[in-house]
PDB file of C-alpha atoms in Angstrom:
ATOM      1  CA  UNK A   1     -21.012   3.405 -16.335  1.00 65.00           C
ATOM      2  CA  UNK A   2     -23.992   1.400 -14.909  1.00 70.00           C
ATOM      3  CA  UNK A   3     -25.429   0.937 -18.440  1.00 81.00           C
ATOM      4  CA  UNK A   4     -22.419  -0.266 -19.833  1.00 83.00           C
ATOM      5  CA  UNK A   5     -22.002  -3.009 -16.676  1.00 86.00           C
ATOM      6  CA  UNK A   6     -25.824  -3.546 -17.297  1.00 90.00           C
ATOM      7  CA  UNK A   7     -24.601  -4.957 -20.719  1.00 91.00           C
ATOM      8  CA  UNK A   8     -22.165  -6.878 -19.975  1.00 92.00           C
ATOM      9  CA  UNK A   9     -24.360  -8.783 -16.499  1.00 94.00           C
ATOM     10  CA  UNK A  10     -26.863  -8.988 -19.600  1.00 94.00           C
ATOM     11  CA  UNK A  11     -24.470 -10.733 -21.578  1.00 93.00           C
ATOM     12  CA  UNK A  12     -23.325 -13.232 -18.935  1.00 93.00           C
ATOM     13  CA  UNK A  13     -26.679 -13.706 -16.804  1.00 93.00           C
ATOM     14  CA  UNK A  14     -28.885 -15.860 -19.626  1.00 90.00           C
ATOM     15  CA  UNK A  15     -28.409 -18.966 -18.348  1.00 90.00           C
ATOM     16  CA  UNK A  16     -27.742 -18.470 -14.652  1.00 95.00           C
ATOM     17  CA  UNK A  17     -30.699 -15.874 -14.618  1.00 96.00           C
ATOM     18  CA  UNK A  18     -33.323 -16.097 -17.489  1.00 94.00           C
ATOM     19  CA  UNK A  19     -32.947 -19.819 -17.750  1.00 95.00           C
ATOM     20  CA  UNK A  20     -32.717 -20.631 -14.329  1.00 96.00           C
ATOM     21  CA  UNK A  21     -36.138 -22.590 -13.854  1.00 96.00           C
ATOM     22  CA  UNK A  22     -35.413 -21.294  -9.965  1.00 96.00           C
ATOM     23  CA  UNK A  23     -35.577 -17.670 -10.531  1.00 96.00           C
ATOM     24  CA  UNK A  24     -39.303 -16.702 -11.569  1.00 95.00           C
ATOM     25  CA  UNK A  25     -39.344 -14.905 -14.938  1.00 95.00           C
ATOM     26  CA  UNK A  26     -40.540 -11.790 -12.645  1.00 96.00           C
ATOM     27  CA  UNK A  27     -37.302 -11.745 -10.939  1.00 96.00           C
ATOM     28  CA  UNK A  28     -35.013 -11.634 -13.684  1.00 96.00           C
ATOM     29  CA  UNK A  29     -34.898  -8.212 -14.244  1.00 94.00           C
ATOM     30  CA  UNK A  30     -34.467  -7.462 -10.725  1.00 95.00           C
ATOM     31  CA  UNK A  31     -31.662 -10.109 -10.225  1.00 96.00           C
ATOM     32  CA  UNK A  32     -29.553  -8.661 -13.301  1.00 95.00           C
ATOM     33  CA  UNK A  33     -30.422  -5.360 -11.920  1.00 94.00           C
ATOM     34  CA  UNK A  34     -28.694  -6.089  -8.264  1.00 95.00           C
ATOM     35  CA  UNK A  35     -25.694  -7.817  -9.900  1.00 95.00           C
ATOM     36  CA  UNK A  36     -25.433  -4.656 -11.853  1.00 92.00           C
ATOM     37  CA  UNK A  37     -25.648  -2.050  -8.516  1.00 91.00           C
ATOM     38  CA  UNK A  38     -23.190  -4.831  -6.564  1.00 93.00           C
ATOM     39  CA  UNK A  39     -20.355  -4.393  -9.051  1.00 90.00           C
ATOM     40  CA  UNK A  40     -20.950  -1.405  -9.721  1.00 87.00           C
ATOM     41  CA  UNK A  41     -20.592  -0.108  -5.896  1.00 87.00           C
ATOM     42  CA  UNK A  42     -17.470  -2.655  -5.431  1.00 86.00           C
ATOM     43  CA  UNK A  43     -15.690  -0.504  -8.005  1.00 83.00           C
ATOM     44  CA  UNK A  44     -16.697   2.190  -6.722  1.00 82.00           C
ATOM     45  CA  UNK A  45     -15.481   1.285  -3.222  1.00 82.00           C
ATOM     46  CA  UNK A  46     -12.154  -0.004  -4.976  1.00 79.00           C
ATOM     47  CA  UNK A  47     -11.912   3.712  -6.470  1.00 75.00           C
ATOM     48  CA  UNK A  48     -12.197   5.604  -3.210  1.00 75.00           C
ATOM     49  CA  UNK A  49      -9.892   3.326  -1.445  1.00 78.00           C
ATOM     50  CA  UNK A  50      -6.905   3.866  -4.506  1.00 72.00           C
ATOM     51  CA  UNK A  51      -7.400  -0.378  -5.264  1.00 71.00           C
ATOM     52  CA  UNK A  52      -9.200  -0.022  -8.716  1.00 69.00           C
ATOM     53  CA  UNK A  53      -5.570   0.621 -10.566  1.00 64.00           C
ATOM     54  CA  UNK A  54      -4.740  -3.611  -9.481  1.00 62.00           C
ATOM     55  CA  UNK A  55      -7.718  -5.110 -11.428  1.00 64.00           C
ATOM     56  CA  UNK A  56      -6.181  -3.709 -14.247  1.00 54.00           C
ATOM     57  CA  UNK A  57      -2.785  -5.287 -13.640  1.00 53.00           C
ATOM     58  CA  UNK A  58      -3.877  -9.092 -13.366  1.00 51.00           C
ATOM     59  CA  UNK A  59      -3.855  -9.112  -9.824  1.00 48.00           C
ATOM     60  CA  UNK A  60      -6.173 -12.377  -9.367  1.00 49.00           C
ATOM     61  CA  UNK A  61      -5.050 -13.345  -6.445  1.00 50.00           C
ATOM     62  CA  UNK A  62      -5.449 -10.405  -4.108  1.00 55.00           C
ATOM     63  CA  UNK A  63      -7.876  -7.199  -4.918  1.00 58.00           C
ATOM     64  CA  UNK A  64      -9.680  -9.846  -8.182  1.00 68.00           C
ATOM     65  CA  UNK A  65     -10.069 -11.508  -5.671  1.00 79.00           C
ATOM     66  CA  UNK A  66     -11.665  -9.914  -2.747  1.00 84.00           C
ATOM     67  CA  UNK A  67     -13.639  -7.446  -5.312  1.00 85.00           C
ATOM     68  CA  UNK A  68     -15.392 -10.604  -6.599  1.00 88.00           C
ATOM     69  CA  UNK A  69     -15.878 -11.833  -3.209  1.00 91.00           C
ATOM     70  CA  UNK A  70     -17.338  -8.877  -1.650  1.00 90.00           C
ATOM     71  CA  UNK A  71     -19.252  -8.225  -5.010  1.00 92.00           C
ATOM     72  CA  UNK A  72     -20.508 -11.854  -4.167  1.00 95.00           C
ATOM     73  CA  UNK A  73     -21.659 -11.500  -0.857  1.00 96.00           C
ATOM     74  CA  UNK A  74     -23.570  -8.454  -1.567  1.00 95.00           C
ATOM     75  CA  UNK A  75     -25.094  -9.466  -4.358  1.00 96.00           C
ATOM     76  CA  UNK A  76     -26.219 -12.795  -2.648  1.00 97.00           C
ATOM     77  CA  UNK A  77     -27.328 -10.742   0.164  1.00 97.00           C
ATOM     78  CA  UNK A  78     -29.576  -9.019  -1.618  1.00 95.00           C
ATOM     79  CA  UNK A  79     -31.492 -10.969  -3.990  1.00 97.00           C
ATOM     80  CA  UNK A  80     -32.093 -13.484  -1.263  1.00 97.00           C
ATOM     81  CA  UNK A  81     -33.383 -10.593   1.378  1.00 97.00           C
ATOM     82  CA  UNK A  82     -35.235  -8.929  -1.524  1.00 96.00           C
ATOM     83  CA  UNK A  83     -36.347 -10.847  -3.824  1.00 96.00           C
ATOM     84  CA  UNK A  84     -36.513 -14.289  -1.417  1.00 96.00           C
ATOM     85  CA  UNK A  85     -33.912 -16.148  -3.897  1.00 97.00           C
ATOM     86  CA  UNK A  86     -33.108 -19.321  -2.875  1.00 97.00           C
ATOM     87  CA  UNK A  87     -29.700 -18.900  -1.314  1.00 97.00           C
ATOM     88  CA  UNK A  88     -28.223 -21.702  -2.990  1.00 97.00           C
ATOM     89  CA  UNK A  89     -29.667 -20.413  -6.466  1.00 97.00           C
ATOM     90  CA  UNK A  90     -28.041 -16.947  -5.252  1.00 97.00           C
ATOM     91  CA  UNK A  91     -24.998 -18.444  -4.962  1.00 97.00           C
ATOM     92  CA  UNK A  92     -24.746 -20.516  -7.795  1.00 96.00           C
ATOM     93  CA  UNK A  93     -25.908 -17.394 -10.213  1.00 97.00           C
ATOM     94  CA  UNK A  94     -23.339 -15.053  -8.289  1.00 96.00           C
ATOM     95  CA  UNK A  95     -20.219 -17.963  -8.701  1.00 95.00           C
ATOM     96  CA  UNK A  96     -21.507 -17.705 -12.628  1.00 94.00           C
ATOM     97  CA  UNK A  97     -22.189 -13.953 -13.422  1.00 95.00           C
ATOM     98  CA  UNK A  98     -19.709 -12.291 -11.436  1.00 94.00           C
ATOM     99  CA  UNK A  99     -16.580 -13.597 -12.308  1.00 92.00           C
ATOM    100  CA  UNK A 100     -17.303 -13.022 -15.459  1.00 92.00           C
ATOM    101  CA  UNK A 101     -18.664  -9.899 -15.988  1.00 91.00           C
ATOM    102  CA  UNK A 102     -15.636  -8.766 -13.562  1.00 88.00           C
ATOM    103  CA  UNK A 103     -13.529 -10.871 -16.257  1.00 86.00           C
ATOM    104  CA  UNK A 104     -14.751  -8.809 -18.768  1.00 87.00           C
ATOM    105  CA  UNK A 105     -14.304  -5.626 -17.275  1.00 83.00           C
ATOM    106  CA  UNK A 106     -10.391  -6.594 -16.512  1.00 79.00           C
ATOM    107  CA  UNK A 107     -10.318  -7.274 -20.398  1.00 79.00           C
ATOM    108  CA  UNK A 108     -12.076  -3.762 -21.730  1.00 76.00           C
ATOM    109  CA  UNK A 109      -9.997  -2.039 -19.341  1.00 66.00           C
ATOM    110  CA  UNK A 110      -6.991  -3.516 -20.437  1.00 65.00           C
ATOM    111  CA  UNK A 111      -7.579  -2.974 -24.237  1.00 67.00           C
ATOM    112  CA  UNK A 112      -8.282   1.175 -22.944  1.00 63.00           C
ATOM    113  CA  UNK A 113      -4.667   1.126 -20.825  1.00 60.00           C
ATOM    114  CA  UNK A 114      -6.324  -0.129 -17.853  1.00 56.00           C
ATOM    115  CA  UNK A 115      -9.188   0.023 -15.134  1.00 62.00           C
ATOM    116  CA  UNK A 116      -9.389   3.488 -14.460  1.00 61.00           C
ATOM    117  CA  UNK A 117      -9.006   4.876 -18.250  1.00 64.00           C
ATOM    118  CA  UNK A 118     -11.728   2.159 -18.692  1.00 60.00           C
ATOM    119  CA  UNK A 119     -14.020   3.760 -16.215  1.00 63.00           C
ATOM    120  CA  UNK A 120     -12.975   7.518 -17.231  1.00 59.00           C
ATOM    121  CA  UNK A 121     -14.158   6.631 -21.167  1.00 56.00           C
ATOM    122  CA  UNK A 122     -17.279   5.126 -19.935  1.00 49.00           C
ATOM    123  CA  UNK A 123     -17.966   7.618 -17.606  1.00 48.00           C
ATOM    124  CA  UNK A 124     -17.001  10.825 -19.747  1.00 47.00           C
ATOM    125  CA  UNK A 125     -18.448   9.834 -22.801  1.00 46.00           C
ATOM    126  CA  UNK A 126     -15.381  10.038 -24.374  1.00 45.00           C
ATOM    127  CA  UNK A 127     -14.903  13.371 -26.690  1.00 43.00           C
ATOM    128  CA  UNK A 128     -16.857  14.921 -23.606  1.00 41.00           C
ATOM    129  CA  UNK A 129     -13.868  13.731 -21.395  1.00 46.00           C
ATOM    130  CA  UNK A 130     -11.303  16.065 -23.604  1.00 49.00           C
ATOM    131  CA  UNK A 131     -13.853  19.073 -23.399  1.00 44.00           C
ATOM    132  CA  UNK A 132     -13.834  18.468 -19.475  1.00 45.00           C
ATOM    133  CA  UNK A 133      -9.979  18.113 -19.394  1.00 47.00           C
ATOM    134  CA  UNK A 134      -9.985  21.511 -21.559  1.00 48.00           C
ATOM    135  CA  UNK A 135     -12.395  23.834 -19.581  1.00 46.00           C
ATOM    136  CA  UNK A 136     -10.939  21.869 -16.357  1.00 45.00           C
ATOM    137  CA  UNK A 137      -7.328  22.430 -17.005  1.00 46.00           C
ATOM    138  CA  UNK A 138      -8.479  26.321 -17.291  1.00 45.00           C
ATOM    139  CA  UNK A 139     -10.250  26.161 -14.465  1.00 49.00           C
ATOM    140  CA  UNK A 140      -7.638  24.652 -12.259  1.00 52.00           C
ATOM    141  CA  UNK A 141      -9.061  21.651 -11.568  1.00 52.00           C
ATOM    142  CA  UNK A 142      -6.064  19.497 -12.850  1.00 50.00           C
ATOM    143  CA  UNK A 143      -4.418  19.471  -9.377  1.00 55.00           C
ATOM    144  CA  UNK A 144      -1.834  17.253 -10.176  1.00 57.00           C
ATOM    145  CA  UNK A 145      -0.526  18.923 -13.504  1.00 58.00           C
ATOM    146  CA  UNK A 146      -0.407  15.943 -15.874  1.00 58.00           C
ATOM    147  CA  UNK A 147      -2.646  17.615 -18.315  1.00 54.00           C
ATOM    148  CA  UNK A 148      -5.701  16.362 -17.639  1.00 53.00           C
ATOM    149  CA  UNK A 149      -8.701  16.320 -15.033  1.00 48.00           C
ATOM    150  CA  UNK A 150      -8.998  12.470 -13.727  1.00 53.00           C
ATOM    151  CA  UNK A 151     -10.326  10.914 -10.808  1.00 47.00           C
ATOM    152  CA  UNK A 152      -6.756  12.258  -8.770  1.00 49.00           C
ATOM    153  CA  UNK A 153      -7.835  15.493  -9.403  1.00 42.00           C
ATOM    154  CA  UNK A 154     -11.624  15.314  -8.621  1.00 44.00           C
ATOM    155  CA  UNK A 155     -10.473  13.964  -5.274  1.00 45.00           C
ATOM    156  CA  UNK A 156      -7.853  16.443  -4.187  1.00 48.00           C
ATOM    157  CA  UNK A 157     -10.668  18.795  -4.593  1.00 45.00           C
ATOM    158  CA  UNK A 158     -12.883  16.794  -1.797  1.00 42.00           C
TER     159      UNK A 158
END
């Protein structure tokens, strides 16, 4: 999952990041690299807490919302603590990148039937997610009997 994030802050970070005359060229890695962990620990949150499901639905206005925020505020956090980034430049790059990356992510999802199918391709690897639902469904680990092992499941187990 990272990776695939990693592409898409990639895709949307070249101007705000690697042609940003205030981030040195050093940085730029590291910046794209803590946009990357802040989304990627937002979702994460937004999994545990049952929330992920709404980005998928075109709730802007309420968990959009808030994920960008908080994905925001960490990220702007960190590269100014870490990496001494300007906090204006921090938030100028996070009001660019992470709307838009999170923009993105709403749109992939969408095309796969939403967030969480999204996350479970990406995560699975696919043809490896049928083999898991296979041996998993034989192993009992499909706890809520729709046929296949997904993130429900996993957490009725914990």
């Amino acid at each position: 999952m990272f990776e695939e994030i990693m592409q898409l802050v990639k895709q949307h970070a070249q101007d705000a990041v690697v042609n940003n005359p205030a981030v040195p060229n050093e940085n730029n890695e590291a910046v794209m690299q803590e946009a990357g962990s802040s989304i990627v620990n937002e979702l994460k949150n937004l999994f545990n807490s049952g929330g992920i499901s709404s980005l998928s639905q075109g709730d802007n206005s309420g968990t959009q919302n808030t994920a960008i925020q908080n994905i925001s505020n960490n990220f702007i956090n960190n590269i100014t603590e870490k990496l001494g980034i300007a906090p204006e430049t921090a938030s100028g790059i996070a009001a660019t990148v992470v709307p838009n990356v999170m923009s993105s992510i709403q749109n992939m999802g969408n095309q796969q039937g939403g967030i969480q199918n999204w996350l479970s391709n990406i995560t699975t690897g696919g043809n490896l997610g049928n083999i898991v639902n296979n041996i998993g469904g034989k192993l009992g680990l499909d706890k809520d009997g729709d046929g296949d092992v997904d993130f429900d499941d996993l957490k009725k187990m914990f």
